[in-house]
Amino acid sequence: AESELEGRLVALCANKLRELADSGMIEMTDDPARGGAARVRPRNLGYLMARFCVEMETMTLFPQLSATASLPDVLSLLSTSKELGGGLALRTIDKKPLAAINASEEKIRFPIDGSRKSKCKTPASKAFLLLQLRASGAPLEGFDDTRILMQEKGCRVLRAMIEYAESAGLSGPLCAAVRLHKSLSSGAGWHDAPTAAFRQFTGVGAQTAARLSEASQGSLQAFGQLTSLRVDQVAPRASSHLAEARTLLRSELRLVADVERAGPSREGGGGGGLRVSIRVGPVSSPTAPLTPALAGSVRSRWRLVIADYEGRLLLSRKLSTAEALSSPAGALAFSFSVPPASARHHLEASLLNLDCFGIDLDCTITLPGATDVPLPPAAPSARAKAAPKGRKT
């Protein structure tokens, strides 16, 4: 009957709403103005789930991330997500080549369970290895059918993770997810690999990138100073990449930080009352200045991340080279107050390009009275607790 069908549909919807509420995706409250009917509001996890089309089971994993979660932690979560770990099938014929991949230090950085002798036994462990192959820029070795899955679904989960980490104030997973997203989407290599800066150029393979990296000591800035003749000696017809490098370097940004006391120090605060002013602007290039018109033609999307020793996020901003040039002072300005708990140690700043390799900036902001001494052994920091087993250092 029609009434029975309607009742079943209402029950089905109610069950799904309760499931979303139990998972922390939505909030359900009784609304007296509507006769006690439930009022549904999305929580942050539910909003991100809908915005990025991420599975609910994957979103429930995000709160497991700590403030000091690193690249292996993000890889582990991504590999156990329903999109990847649940979207891959582990076949018997896959186990031998996957074991060889896990045993190779040249192909992956982080082995399964921290051991090169571990075997691939689950779809999640298969995803863990293949994600690293893709991120390193190595061939997928018979698993090419998974590339689209990792690029599309993997990057979509990472974008949701970036927004979640920013809203939760977690700098570790925020920076790791930004860097991994760039590696997975481009396939040029790990964010800190010396050859990644050269593999991002059109038509450059692994061998040519290795030669260009060796000729410039792995520095994109040093490569930009080479002459066309020298570059052609390193690799035939490679001088065209020199123009790409110089164009990319014109979008490079620099960071200047000033620290001042905003008020009297708080007793026991380790230098409380501190305020940090940040200026982000283009690196001056007298031979080839970057104009606002040219800035729009280069890939210049950035994310600025500043955190304390414990991974607490103090500042996160998305910006571009064009925005810095168009500002009245020729640089973007930000400021924030340093909580007393964050003033005991120096701050860590990262200026990450969202598309390109070789121009990221990592630096330390020195605070007066702060120290670089780690926390006492009796109370290990979250950073030490979060260090994954077998992480390569």
XYZ file of C-alpha atoms in Angstrom:
393
model
C 0.000 0.000 0.000
C 1.057 3.595 -0.536
C 0.920 4.396 3.177
C 3.076 1.371 4.009
C 5.649 2.376 1.381
C 5.746 5.916 2.753
C 6.281 4.560 6.270
C 9.205 2.449 5.144
C 10.806 5.396 3.351
C 10.423 7.558 6.469
C 11.998 4.811 8.597
C 14.859 4.433 6.107
C 15.564 8.163 6.191
C 15.384 8.224 9.993
C 17.854 5.338 10.245
C 20.299 7.094 7.906
C 19.993 10.315 9.871
C 20.704 8.478 13.126
C 23.703 6.818 11.500
C 25.030 10.210 10.396
C 24.441 11.621 13.874
C 26.187 8.692 15.583
C 29.185 9.202 13.275
C 29.455 12.898 14.116
C 28.423 14.127 10.668
C 25.250 15.919 11.729
C 23.568 17.183 14.887
C 19.937 16.337 15.636
C 17.972 18.285 18.220
C 14.292 18.527 19.080
C 12.695 21.730 17.824
C 9.806 22.830 20.119
C 8.660 25.331 17.495
C 7.961 22.416 15.161
C 6.116 20.266 17.665
C 9.233 18.429 18.833
C 10.308 17.402 15.342
C 14.021 16.799 14.892
C 16.104 19.680 13.621
C 19.129 18.613 11.574
C 22.327 20.665 11.331
C 25.573 19.611 9.635
C 28.742 19.434 11.693
C 32.142 20.204 10.226
C 32.795 16.583 9.255
C 29.412 16.322 7.575
C 29.919 19.582 5.706
C 33.303 18.406 4.375
C 31.867 14.990 3.511
C 29.187 16.594 1.344
C 31.473 19.245 -0.145
C 34.182 16.818 -1.290
C 31.981 13.728 -1.837
C 33.913 11.604 0.661
C 32.543 8.377 2.133
C 31.229 8.606 5.691
C 33.475 5.724 6.803
C 36.492 7.721 5.600
C 35.423 10.907 7.368
C 35.217 9.066 10.699
C 38.975 8.393 10.398
C 39.938 12.073 10.332
C 39.613 12.692 14.110
C 42.322 10.054 14.634
C 44.923 12.478 13.233
C 47.109 14.194 15.816
C 48.634 17.656 15.563
C 52.042 16.156 14.773
C 50.854 13.522 12.294
C 53.377 13.181 9.481
C 53.478 11.902 5.927
C 53.403 8.174 6.895
C 50.353 8.793 9.096
C 48.485 10.518 6.269
C 49.463 7.732 3.859
C 48.219 5.123 6.325
C 44.850 6.846 6.756
C 44.459 7.354 3.018
C 45.231 3.699 2.291
C 42.579 2.520 4.781
C 39.914 4.855 3.409
C 36.878 3.325 1.762
C 37.784 5.083 -1.490
C 41.190 3.379 -1.782
C 41.523 0.488 0.662
C 37.926 -0.447 -0.030
C 38.198 0.237 -3.740
C 41.124 -2.056 -4.520
C 41.110 -5.833 -4.783
C 44.155 -7.789 -3.638
C 44.655 -10.655 -6.078
C 46.931 -13.612 -5.490
C 49.110 -12.642 -8.463
C 49.625 -9.191 -6.908
C 51.311 -10.419 -3.736
C 54.732 -11.269 -5.186
C 55.330 -7.972 -7.049
C 53.963 -6.020 -4.085
C 56.379 -7.809 -1.755
C 59.234 -6.808 -4.075
C 58.056 -3.207 -4.020
C 57.907 -3.232 -0.220
C 61.474 -4.590 -0.040
C 62.906 -1.876 -2.299
C 64.282 1.241 -0.619
C 64.554 2.944 -4.018
C 60.832 2.589 -4.764
C 59.087 3.367 -1.467
C 60.034 5.240 1.676
C 57.770 3.619 4.236
C 57.459 -0.189 4.262
C 54.436 -2.084 5.520
C 54.439 -2.260 9.340
C 57.902 -0.687 9.313
C 59.549 -3.837 7.916
C 60.960 -4.498 4.450
C 60.192 -8.194 4.956
C 56.473 -7.690 5.574
C 54.051 -9.154 3.056
C 51.085 -7.449 1.482
C 48.005 -9.161 2.935
C 45.202 -6.620 2.656
C 43.830 -4.183 0.070
C 44.843 -1.360 2.427
C 48.496 -2.454 2.385
C 48.335 -2.659 -1.406
C 47.015 0.896 -1.512
C 49.752 1.965 0.938
C 52.459 0.766 -1.460
C 50.883 1.982 -4.694
C 50.270 5.442 -3.259
C 53.984 5.686 -2.542
C 54.889 4.501 -6.029
C 52.686 7.191 -7.548
C 53.962 9.866 -5.151
C 57.594 8.994 -5.902
C 57.059 9.285 -9.646
C 58.056 5.655 -10.223
C 56.205 3.463 -12.756
C 53.227 1.618 -11.302
C 54.682 -1.687 -12.592
C 51.580 -3.489 -13.803
C 49.161 -1.544 -11.618
C 48.486 1.277 -14.090
C 44.755 0.711 -13.776
C 44.925 2.177 -10.256
C 46.410 5.534 -11.305
C 43.049 7.190 -11.972
C 41.721 5.888 -8.660
C 44.624 7.387 -6.728
C 44.625 10.674 -8.598
C 40.906 11.338 -8.469
C 39.628 9.710 -5.273
C 42.889 9.930 -3.343
C 43.315 13.632 -4.084
C 39.671 14.296 -3.248
C 40.101 12.725 0.200
C 43.293 14.741 0.705
C 41.514 17.997 -0.113
C 38.910 17.189 2.529
C 41.698 16.297 4.959
C 43.431 19.638 4.334
C 40.266 21.561 5.173
C 39.621 19.406 8.239
C 43.179 19.805 9.564
C 42.978 23.569 9.125
C 39.640 23.822 10.950
C 40.924 21.544 13.748
C 44.212 23.460 14.121
C 46.441 20.502 13.182
C 49.568 21.645 11.340
C 51.189 18.221 10.898
C 48.479 16.561 8.780
C 47.788 19.874 7.024
C 51.342 20.182 5.657
C 51.649 16.443 4.957
C 48.353 16.353 3.030
C 49.276 19.431 0.957
C 52.615 17.893 -0.008
C 51.174 14.449 -0.744
C 48.372 15.949 -2.837
C 50.961 17.705 -5.012
C 52.957 14.494 -5.470
C 49.923 12.322 -6.282
C 48.373 14.759 -8.722
C 51.596 15.445 -10.642
C 53.532 12.184 -10.365
C 56.779 14.207 -10.394
C 58.077 12.773 -7.112
C 58.137 13.390 -3.370
C 58.013 17.028 -2.311
C 61.628 16.941 -1.099
C 63.108 14.732 -3.841
C 65.987 16.518 -5.659
C 64.678 15.398 -9.053
C 61.037 16.436 -8.531
C 61.816 20.066 -9.352
C 63.020 18.960 -12.791
C 60.520 16.202 -13.545
C 57.736 18.767 -13.368
C 58.994 20.256 -16.643
C 57.340 19.231 -19.910
C 58.840 16.075 -21.423
C 61.437 15.462 -18.688
C 61.809 11.838 -17.604
C 63.635 10.268 -14.691
C 67.057 10.059 -16.377
C 67.066 13.624 -17.702
C 65.823 14.921 -14.351
C 68.669 13.100 -12.585
C 71.261 14.703 -14.880
C 69.797 18.178 -14.478
C 69.615 17.742 -10.714
C 73.227 16.603 -10.544
C 74.405 19.569 -12.610
C 72.695 22.021 -10.251
C 73.117 20.188 -6.920
C 69.379 19.570 -6.785
C 68.598 23.282 -6.604
C 66.089 24.845 -8.970
C 67.527 28.252 -8.122
C 71.040 27.121 -9.135
C 69.635 25.601 -12.320
C 68.074 28.925 -13.246
C 71.539 30.528 -13.149
C 73.037 28.108 -15.682
C 73.588 29.138 -19.279
C 71.767 27.513 -22.187
C 75.067 26.111 -23.446
C 75.810 24.430 -20.130
C 72.300 22.950 -19.897
C 72.551 21.513 -23.426
C 75.857 19.908 -22.443
C 74.139 18.170 -19.536
C 71.165 16.936 -21.567
C 70.467 17.407 -25.294
C 67.800 20.012 -26.105
C 67.312 20.721 -22.402
C 67.758 24.478 -22.754
C 63.991 24.802 -23.285
C 63.510 23.672 -19.681
C 65.695 26.571 -18.579
C 62.994 29.001 -19.670
C 60.383 27.005 -17.722
C 62.570 27.107 -14.621
C 63.133 30.858 -14.857
C 59.423 31.502 -15.338
C 58.651 29.360 -12.308
C 61.284 31.079 -10.177
C 59.690 34.435 -10.935
C 56.676 33.349 -8.857
C 58.877 32.445 -5.867
C 57.923 34.058 -2.560
C 59.889 35.029 0.517
C 58.782 35.337 4.139
C 59.835 37.937 6.706
C 58.758 37.661 10.341
C 58.944 40.311 13.075
C 58.324 39.491 16.732
C 57.333 42.088 19.298
C 55.866 42.140 22.758
C 52.188 43.003 22.758
C 52.057 43.484 26.515
C 53.686 42.559 29.809
C 55.040 39.024 30.125
C 52.968 36.546 32.024
C 54.710 34.816 34.855
C 55.585 31.275 33.847
C 54.357 31.878 30.310
C 57.769 31.452 28.745
C 57.602 34.831 26.983
C 53.858 35.428 26.805
C 52.435 38.592 25.292
C 54.253 38.053 21.989
C 52.858 39.092 18.650
C 54.239 37.937 15.300
C 53.892 39.978 12.109
C 54.413 38.156 8.804
C 55.139 39.681 5.403
C 55.009 37.488 2.313
C 56.161 38.935 -0.986
C 57.886 37.987 -4.241
C 61.618 37.401 -4.306
C 63.163 40.417 -6.000
C 64.610 39.708 -9.432
C 66.287 42.825 -10.878
C 66.958 41.157 -14.241
C 63.394 39.923 -14.761
C 60.898 41.622 -12.415
C 57.521 39.970 -12.133
C 54.617 42.278 -12.954
C 51.033 41.660 -11.786
C 50.046 40.823 -15.365
C 52.740 38.161 -15.644
C 51.971 36.810 -12.164
C 48.569 35.661 -13.369
C 50.177 33.490 -16.047
C 52.339 31.418 -13.691
C 51.306 28.708 -11.246
C 51.580 30.708 -8.062
C 49.064 29.262 -5.588
C 50.499 28.972 -2.084
C 49.545 28.023 1.454
C 51.215 29.637 4.446
C 51.317 27.483 7.596
C 52.765 28.545 10.956
C 52.713 26.216 13.947
C 54.327 25.739 17.333
C 56.582 22.916 18.514
C 53.619 20.705 19.407
C 52.002 21.054 15.992
C 49.294 23.491 17.083
C 48.271 25.592 14.103
C 48.679 29.316 14.715
C 48.138 30.631 11.189
C 47.008 29.154 7.872
C 46.341 31.209 4.759
C 45.885 30.542 1.049
C 47.509 33.161 -1.159
C 49.115 33.777 -4.541
C 52.038 35.670 -6.016
C 49.616 37.903 -7.912
C 47.894 38.900 -4.648
C 51.253 39.829 -3.099
C 52.157 42.000 -6.089
C 48.784 43.737 -6.184
C 48.904 44.668 -2.488
C 49.850 48.325 -1.800
C 53.048 47.371 0.036
C 54.108 44.756 -2.527
C 53.650 42.041 0.086
C 50.847 40.398 2.033
C 50.799 41.076 5.772
C 49.463 38.836 8.539
C 49.775 38.972 12.302
C 48.805 36.812 15.259
C 49.330 36.596 18.993
C 51.425 33.733 20.354
C 49.717 31.811 23.178
C 51.947 31.388 26.252
C 52.020 27.603 25.767
C 53.360 28.098 22.226
C 56.023 30.636 23.236
C 58.256 28.124 25.035
C 59.850 26.991 21.772
C 60.513 28.557 18.403
C 57.788 28.461 15.757
C 57.906 26.585 12.452
C 56.789 28.323 9.241
C 56.103 26.637 5.896
C 55.311 28.395 2.634
C 54.081 25.635 0.341
C 53.410 25.987 -3.369
C 50.309 23.967 -4.231
C 51.357 23.090 -7.789
C 55.123 23.265 -8.246
C 58.249 21.740 -6.762
C 61.556 23.290 -5.778
C 60.313 26.629 -4.428
C 58.761 25.679 -1.077
C 60.116 27.484 1.954
C 60.535 26.070 5.474
C 61.987 28.270 8.196
C 62.082 28.879 11.939
C 60.670 31.962 13.654
C 62.841 32.731 16.657
C 60.999 33.895 19.765
C 62.717 35.766 22.631
C 63.275 33.492 25.594
C 62.281 30.370 23.653
C 64.423 27.255 23.488
C 65.023 24.448 21.040
C 65.441 21.904 23.849
C 62.851 19.084 23.474
C 60.283 18.490 26.168
C 61.409 16.495 29.229
C 61.734 12.711 28.664
C 59.248 12.067 31.464
C 56.530 13.731 29.386
C 57.258 12.933 25.721
C 55.715 15.215 23.180
C 52.954 14.269 20.814
C 55.547 14.454 18.042
C 57.494 11.566 19.595
C 54.355 9.540 20.228
C 53.180 9.962 16.655
C 56.451 8.834 15.051
C 55.500 5.782 12.975
C 57.352 2.556 13.357
C 60.101 2.138 10.824
C 59.923 5.681 9.520
C 62.937 6.474 7.367
C 64.907 9.443 8.700
